[in-house]
Short mmCIF file of C-alpha atoms in Angstrom, two decimals:
data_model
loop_
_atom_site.label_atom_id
_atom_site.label_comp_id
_atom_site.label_asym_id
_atom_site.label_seq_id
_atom_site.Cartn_x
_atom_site.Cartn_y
_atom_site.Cartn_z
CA UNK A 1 110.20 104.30 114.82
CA UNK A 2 110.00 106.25 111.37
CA UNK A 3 106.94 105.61 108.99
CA UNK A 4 106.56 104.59 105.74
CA UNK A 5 104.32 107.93 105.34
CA UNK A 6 105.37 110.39 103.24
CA UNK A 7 104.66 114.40 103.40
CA UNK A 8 103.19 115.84 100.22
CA UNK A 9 100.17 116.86 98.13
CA UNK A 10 99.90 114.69 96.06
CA UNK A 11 96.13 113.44 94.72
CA UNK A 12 96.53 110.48 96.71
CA UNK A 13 97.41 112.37 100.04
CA UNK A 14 94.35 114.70 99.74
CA UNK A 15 91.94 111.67 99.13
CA UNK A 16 90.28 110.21 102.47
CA UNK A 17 91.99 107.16 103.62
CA UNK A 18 88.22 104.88 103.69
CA UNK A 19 88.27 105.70 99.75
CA UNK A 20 91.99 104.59 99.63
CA UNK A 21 91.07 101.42 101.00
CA UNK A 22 87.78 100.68 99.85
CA UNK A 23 89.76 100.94 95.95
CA UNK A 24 92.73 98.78 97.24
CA UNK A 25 90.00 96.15 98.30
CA UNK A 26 87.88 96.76 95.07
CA UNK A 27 91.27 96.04 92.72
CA UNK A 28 92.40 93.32 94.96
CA UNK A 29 89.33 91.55 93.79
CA UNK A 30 89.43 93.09 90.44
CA UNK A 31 92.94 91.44 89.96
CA UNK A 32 92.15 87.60 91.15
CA UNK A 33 88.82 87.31 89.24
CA UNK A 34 90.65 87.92 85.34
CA UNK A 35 93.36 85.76 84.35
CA UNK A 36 94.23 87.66 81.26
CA UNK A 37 97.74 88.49 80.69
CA UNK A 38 97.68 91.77 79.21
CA UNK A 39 94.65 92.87 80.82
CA UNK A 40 96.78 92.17 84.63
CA UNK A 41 100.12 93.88 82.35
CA UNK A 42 97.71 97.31 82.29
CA UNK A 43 96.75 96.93 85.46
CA UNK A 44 100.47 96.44 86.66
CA UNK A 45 101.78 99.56 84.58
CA UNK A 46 99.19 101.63 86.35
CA UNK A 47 99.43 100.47 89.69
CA UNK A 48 103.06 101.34 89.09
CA UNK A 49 102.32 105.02 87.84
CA UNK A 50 99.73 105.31 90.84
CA UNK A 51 102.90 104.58 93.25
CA UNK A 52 105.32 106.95 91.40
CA UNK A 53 102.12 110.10 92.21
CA UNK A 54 103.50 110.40 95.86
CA UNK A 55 106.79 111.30 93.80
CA UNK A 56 108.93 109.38 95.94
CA UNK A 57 112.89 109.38 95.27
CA UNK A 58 113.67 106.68 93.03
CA UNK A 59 115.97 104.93 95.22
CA UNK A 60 113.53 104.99 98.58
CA UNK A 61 110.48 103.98 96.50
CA UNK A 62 113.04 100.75 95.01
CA UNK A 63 114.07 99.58 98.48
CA UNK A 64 110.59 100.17 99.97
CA UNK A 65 109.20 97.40 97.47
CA UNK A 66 112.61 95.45 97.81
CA UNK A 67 111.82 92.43 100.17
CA UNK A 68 108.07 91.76 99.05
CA UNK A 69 109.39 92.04 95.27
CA UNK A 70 112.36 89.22 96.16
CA UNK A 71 109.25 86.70 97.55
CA UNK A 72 106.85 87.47 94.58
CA UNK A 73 110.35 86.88 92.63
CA UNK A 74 111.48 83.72 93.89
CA UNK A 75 107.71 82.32 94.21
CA UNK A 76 107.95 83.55 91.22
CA UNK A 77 110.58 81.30 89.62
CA UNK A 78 109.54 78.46 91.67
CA UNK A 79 106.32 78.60 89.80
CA UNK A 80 107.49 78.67 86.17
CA UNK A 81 109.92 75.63 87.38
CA UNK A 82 107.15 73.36 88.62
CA UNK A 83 103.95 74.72 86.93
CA UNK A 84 103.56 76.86 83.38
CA UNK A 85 104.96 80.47 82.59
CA UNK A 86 101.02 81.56 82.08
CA UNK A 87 100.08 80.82 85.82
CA UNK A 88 103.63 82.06 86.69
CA UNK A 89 102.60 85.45 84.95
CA UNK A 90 99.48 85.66 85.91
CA UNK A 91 100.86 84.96 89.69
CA UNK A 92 103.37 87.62 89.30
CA UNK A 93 101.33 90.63 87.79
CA UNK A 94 98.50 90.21 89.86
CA UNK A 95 100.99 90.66 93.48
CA UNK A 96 103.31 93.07 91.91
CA UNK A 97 100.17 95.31 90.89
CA UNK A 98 98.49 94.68 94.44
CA UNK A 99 102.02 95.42 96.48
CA UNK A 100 102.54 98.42 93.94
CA UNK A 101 98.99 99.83 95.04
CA UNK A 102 98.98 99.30 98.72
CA UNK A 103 101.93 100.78 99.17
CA UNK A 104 100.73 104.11 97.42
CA UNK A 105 98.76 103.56 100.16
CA UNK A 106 100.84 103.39 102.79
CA UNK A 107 103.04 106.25 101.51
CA UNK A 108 100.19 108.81 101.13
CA UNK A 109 98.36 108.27 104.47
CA UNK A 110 99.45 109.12 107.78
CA UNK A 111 99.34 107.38 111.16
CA UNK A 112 96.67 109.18 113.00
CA UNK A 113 94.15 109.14 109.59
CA UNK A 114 94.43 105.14 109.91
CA UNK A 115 93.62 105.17 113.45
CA UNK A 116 90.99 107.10 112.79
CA UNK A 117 89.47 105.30 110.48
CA UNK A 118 90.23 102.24 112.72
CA UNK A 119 88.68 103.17 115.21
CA UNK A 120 85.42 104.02 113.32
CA UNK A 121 85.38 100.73 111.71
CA UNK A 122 85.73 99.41 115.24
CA UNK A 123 82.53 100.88 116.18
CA UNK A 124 80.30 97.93 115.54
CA UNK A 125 82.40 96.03 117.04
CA UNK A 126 81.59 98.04 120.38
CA UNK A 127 78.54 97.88 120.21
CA UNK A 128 78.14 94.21 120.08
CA UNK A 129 80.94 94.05 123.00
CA UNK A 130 83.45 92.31 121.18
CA UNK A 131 86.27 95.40 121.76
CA UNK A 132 85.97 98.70 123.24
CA UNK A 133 87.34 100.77 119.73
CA UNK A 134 89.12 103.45 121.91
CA UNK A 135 90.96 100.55 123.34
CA UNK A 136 92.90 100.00 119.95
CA UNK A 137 94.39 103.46 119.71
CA UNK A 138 95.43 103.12 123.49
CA UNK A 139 96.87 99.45 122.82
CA UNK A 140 98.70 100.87 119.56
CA UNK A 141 100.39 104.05 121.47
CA UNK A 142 101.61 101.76 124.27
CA UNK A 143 103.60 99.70 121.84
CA UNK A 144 105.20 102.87 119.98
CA UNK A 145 106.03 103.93 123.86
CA UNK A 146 107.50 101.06 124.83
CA UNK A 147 109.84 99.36 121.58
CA UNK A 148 112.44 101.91 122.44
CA UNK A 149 112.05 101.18 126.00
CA UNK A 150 112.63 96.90 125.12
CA UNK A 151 115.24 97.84 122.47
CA UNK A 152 117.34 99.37 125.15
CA UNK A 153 116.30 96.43 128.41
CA UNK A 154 117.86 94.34 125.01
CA UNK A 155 120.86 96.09 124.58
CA UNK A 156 121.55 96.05 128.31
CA UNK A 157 121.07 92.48 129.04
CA UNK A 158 123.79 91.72 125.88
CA UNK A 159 125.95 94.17 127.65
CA UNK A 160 125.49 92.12 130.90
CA UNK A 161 126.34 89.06 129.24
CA UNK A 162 129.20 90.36 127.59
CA UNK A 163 130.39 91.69 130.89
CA UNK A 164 130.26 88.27 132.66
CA UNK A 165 132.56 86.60 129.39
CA UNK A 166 129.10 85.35 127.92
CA UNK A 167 127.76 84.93 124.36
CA UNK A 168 123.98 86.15 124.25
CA UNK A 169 122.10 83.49 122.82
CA UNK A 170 118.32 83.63 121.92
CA UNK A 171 117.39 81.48 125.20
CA UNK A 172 119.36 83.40 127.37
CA UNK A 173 118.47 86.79 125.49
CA UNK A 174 114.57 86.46 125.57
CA UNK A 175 113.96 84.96 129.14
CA UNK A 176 115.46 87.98 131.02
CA UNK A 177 113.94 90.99 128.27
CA UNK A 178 110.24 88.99 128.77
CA UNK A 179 110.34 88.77 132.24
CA UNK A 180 111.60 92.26 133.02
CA UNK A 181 109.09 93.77 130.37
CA UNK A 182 105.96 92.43 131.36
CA UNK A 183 106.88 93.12 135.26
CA UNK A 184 106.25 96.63 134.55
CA UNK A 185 102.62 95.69 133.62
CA UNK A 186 101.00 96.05 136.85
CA UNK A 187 102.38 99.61 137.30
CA UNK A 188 101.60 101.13 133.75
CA UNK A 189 98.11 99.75 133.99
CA UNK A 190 97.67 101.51 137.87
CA UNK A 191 98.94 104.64 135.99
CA UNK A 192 96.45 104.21 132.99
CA UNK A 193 93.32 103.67 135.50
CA UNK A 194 94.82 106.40 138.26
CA UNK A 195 94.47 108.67 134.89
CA UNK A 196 90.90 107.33 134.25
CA UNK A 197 91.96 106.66 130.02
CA UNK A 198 89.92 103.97 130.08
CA UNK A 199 86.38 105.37 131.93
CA UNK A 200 84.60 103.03 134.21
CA UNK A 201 85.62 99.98 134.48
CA UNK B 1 89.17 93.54 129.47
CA UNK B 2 91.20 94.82 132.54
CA UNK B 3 93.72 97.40 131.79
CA UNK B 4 96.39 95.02 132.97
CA UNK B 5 95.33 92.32 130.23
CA UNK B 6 95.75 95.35 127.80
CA UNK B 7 98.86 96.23 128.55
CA UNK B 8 100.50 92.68 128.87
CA UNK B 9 99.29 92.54 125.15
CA UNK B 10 100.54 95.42 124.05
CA UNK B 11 104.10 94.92 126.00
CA UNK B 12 103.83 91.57 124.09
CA UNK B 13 103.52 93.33 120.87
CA UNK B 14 107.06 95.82 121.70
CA UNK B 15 108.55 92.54 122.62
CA UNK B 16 107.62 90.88 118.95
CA UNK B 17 108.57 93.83 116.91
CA UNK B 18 112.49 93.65 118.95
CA UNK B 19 112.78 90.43 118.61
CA UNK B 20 112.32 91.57 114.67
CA UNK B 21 115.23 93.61 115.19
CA UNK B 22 117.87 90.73 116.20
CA UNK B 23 119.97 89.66 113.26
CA UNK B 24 118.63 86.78 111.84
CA UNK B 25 120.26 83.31 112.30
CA UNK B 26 122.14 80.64 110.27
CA UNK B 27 122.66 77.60 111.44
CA UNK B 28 124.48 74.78 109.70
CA UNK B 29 122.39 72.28 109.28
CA UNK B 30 119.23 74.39 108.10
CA UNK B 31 118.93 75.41 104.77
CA UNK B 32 117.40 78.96 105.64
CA UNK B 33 118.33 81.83 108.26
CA UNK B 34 115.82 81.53 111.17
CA UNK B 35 114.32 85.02 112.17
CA UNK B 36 113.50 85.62 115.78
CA UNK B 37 110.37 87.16 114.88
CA UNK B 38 108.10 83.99 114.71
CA UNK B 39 109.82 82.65 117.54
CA UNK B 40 107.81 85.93 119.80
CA UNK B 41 104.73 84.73 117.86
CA UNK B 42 104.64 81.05 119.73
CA UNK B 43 106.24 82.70 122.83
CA UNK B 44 103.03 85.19 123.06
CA UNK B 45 100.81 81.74 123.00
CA UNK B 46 103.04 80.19 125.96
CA UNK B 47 103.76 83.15 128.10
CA UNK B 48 100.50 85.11 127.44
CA UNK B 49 97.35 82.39 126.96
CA UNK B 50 95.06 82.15 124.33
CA UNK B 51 92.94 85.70 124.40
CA UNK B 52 96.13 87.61 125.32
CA UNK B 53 98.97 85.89 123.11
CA UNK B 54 96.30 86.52 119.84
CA UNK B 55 95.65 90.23 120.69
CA UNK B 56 99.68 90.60 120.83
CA UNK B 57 100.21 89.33 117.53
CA UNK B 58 96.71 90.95 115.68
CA UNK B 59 98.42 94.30 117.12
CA UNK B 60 101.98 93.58 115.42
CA UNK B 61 99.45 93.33 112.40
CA UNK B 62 97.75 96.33 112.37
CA UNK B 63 101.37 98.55 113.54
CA UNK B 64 102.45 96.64 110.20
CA UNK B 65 99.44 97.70 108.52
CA UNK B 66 98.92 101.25 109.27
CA UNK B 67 102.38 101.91 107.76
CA UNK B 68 105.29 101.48 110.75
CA UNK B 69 107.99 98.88 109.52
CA UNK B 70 107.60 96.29 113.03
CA UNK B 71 108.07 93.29 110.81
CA UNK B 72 111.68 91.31 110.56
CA UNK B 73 114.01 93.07 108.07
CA UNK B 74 112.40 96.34 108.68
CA UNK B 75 109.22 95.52 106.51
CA UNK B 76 105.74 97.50 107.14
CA UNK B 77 102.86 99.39 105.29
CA UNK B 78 100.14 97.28 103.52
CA UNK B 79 102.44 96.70 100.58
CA UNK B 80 103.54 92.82 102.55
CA UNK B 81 100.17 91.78 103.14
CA UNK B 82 100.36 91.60 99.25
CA UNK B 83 103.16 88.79 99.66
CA UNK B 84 102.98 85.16 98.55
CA UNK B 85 104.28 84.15 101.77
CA UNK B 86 100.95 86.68 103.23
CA UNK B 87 99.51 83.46 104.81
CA UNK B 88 101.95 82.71 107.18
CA UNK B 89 101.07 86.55 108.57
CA UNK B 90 97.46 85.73 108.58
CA UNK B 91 98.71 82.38 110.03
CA UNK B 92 100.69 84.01 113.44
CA UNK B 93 97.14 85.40 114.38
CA UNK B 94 96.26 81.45 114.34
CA UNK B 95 99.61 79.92 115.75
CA UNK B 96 99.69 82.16 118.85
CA UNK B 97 95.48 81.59 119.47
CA UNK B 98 96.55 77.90 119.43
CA UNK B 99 99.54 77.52 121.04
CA UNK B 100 97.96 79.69 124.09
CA UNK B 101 94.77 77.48 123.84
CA UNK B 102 96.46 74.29 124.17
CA UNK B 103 99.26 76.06 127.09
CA UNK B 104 96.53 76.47 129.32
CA UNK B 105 94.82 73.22 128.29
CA UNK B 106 98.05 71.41 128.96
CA UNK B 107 100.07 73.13 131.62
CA UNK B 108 99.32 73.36 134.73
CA UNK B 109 101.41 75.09 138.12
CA UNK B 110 101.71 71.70 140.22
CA UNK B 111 103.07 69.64 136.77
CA UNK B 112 106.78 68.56 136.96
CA UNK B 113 109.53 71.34 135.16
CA UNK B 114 109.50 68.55 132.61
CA UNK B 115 106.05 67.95 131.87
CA UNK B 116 105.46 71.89 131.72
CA UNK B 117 108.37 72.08 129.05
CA UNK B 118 106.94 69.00 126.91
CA UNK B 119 103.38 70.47 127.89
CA UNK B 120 104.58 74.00 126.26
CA UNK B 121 106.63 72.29 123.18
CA UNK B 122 103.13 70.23 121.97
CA UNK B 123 101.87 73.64 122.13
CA UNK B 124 104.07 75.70 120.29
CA UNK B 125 104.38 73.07 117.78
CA UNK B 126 100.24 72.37 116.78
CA UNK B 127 100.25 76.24 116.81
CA UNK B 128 103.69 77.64 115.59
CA UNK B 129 104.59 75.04 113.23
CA UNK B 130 100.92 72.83 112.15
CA UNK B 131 98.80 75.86 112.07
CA UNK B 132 101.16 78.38 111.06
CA UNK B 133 102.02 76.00 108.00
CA UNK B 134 98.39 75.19 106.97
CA UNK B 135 97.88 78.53 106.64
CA UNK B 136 100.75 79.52 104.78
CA UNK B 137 100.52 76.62 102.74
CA UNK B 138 97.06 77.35 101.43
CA UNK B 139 97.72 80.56 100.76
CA UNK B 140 100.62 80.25 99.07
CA UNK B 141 99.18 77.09 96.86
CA UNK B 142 95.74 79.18 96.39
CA UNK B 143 97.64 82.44 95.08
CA UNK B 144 100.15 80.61 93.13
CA UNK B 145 97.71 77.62 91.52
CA UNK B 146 100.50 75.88 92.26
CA UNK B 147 98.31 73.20 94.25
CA UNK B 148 98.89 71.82 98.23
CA UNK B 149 102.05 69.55 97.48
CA UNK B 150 104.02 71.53 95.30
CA UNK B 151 103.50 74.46 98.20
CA UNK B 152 104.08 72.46 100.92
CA UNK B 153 107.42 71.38 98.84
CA UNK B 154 108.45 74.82 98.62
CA UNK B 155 108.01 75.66 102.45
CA UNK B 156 109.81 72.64 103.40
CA UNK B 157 113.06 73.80 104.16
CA UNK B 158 111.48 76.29 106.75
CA UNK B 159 109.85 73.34 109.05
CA UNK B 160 113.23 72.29 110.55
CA UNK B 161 113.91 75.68 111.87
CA UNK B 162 110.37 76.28 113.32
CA UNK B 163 110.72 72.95 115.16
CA UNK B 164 114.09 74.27 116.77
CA UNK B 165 111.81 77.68 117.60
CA UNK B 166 109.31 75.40 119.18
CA UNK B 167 111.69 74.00 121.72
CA UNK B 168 112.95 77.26 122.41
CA UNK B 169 109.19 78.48 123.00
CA UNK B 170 108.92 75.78 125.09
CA UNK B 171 111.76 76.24 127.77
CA UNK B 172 110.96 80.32 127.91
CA UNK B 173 107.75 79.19 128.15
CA UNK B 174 108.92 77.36 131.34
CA UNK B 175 111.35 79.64 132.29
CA UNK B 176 108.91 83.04 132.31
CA UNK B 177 106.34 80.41 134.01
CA UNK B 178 108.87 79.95 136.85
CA UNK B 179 110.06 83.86 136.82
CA UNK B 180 106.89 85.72 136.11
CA UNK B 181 103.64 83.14 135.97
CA UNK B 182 100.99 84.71 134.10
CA UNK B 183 99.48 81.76 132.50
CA UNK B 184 97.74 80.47 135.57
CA UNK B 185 95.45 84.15 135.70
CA UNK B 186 93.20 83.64 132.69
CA UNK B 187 92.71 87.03 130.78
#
């Protein structure tokens, strides 16, 4: 699986990703408590310049954006049809400046700094024994380990069926790739607990 | 937690994010293409149980989140949870809690093959397809100011194929329960 990260230097890649965060959560609520239209147009142009500081090529950093744009779009639309173009512009600047920042974001921090700061933020959370926080970085690699591993069990049970004259259907598709992935569960949790990853249980 | 209630999740969670990979569906008589994606989220409910299922989906959440594009169509990074349609995310966490509640509420091994299928389909429906939608609906009518009715009009066209993903829940539902029955141990 590739990641939406991108390598650089930029301002944004240098800053720690709780700070990151803590501003996406601070405009976020910034954003939905004014309703003024060039006040959220500002907003909007910045949020745009603050995704353009990763310096991302033009083209990657359209189709990035591309499929939450088309919903904020056709929303969008929908809401100028059946409501007023002010709440339909107010609807649209606020997302667009909220998708614009989060993925700055997303581009400028990597996959280990958010599990880091996961699993620090987890850390109450331990201690009133809701989660165990070292479980979530555990939980996290095992699915990374293991998509390639159901992409291909997917690939060979279409093969089977097209073997046997069959067209794979969802019914037919899902049964067989569900049962044969979670029958390896027993094993990869023996060879988690043979390797002590978890402590004491 | 026991490791093996862990890993179940997470093998959940690899099965959700292929199931994102399949080419979405058209079928003739609904208006919209049906991804396969939201069809894992009821199936984690059915298969997995309530405390199991929801883990599953809050982990597609936060492999979405942190930046790795698991979701249907190749989408990922923090950028969608800044959708209109974010509620029906927020929702899955919801649908698969339910549908896994009322599995294990309603299922049981010594039931009749039908009664476990209609058993599973009741479930996958109040969870996949009522829950889901009041979620998504709220959000979507609370982000827009468009109001509850003229949201629920525009997410209209999507019920029919979430119904046809409930029956579908239902008989893998019954079909994993048969092959591989992990329902009846309670995570």
């Amino acid at each position: 699986m590739r990641t939406l990260y991108v390598e650089g230097r930029s301002v944004l890649h240098r800053m720690p990703p709780r700070a990151k965060l803590l501003g996406l959560a601070t405009a976020s609520i910034v954003l939905f408590a004014t309703r003024s239209i060039p006040l959220l147009g500002m907003f909007c142009v910045a949020s745009a310049a603050v995704y353009l500081l990763p310096r991302l090529a033009p083209r990657e950093a359209f189709e990035r954006l591309r499929p939450v744009l088309l919903t904020i779009v056709v929303v969008g639309l929908f809401t100028l049809l059946f409501d007023s173009a002010i709440e339909a512009a107010v609807f649209v600047l606020r997302l667009t400046s909220l998708m614009l920042l989060a993925a700055a974001v997303t581009a400028t921090t990597g996959i280990s700094a958010f599990m880091e700061e996961i699993t620090r933020l987890a850390m109450p959370l331990e201690r009133i024994g809701l989660v165990r926080a070292a479980d979530i970085g555990l939980a996290v690699g095992l699915v990374i380990r293991f998509v390639p591993e159901v992409l291909a069990r997917t690939q060979a049970i279409r093969d089977a069926h097209h073997a046997r004259g069959l067209k794979p259907r969802m019914l037919t598709l899902a049964v067989p790739m569900i049962i044969l992935t979670l029958g390896s569960a027993d094993e990869i949790a023996a060879a988690i607990d043979a390797r002590g990853l978890r402590g004491q249980n | 937690m026991l490791t093996r209630d862990l890993v179940l999740a997470a093998l959940f969670t690899a099965i959700i994010v292929v199931l994102g990979l399949l080419p979405p569906i058209t079928l003739g008589f609904i208006p919209v293409p049906i991804t396969a994606q939201s069809l894992g989220v009821m199936t984690a409910g059915v298969v997995l149980g309530a405390k199991r299922g929801t883990i599953a989906v809050l982990l597609v959440l936060l492999l979405a989140a942190i930046g790795l594009p698991v979701l249907s169509g190749g989408r990922g990074g923090l950028g969608v949870f800044a959708a209109p349609t974010t509620g029906y995310l927020i929702g899955w966490v919801a649908a698969a809690f339910v549908t896994g509640l009322a599995s294990e509420k309603l299922v049981r091994a010594q039931q009749s093959g039908l009664m476990q299928g209609i058993g599973f389909f009741v479930a996958s429906l109040l969870g996949g397809v009522i829950v889901l939608y009041a979620f998504g609906v709220t959000y979507l009518a609370l982000v827009t100011g468009l109001g509850f009715s003229k949201a629920f009009l525009g997410s209209v066209a999507f019920i029919p194929g979430d119904v046809l993903k409930a029956v579908i829940a239902a008989l893998v539902g019954r079909a994993v329960m048969v092959g591989y029955p992990l329902l009846p141990q309670r995570a």
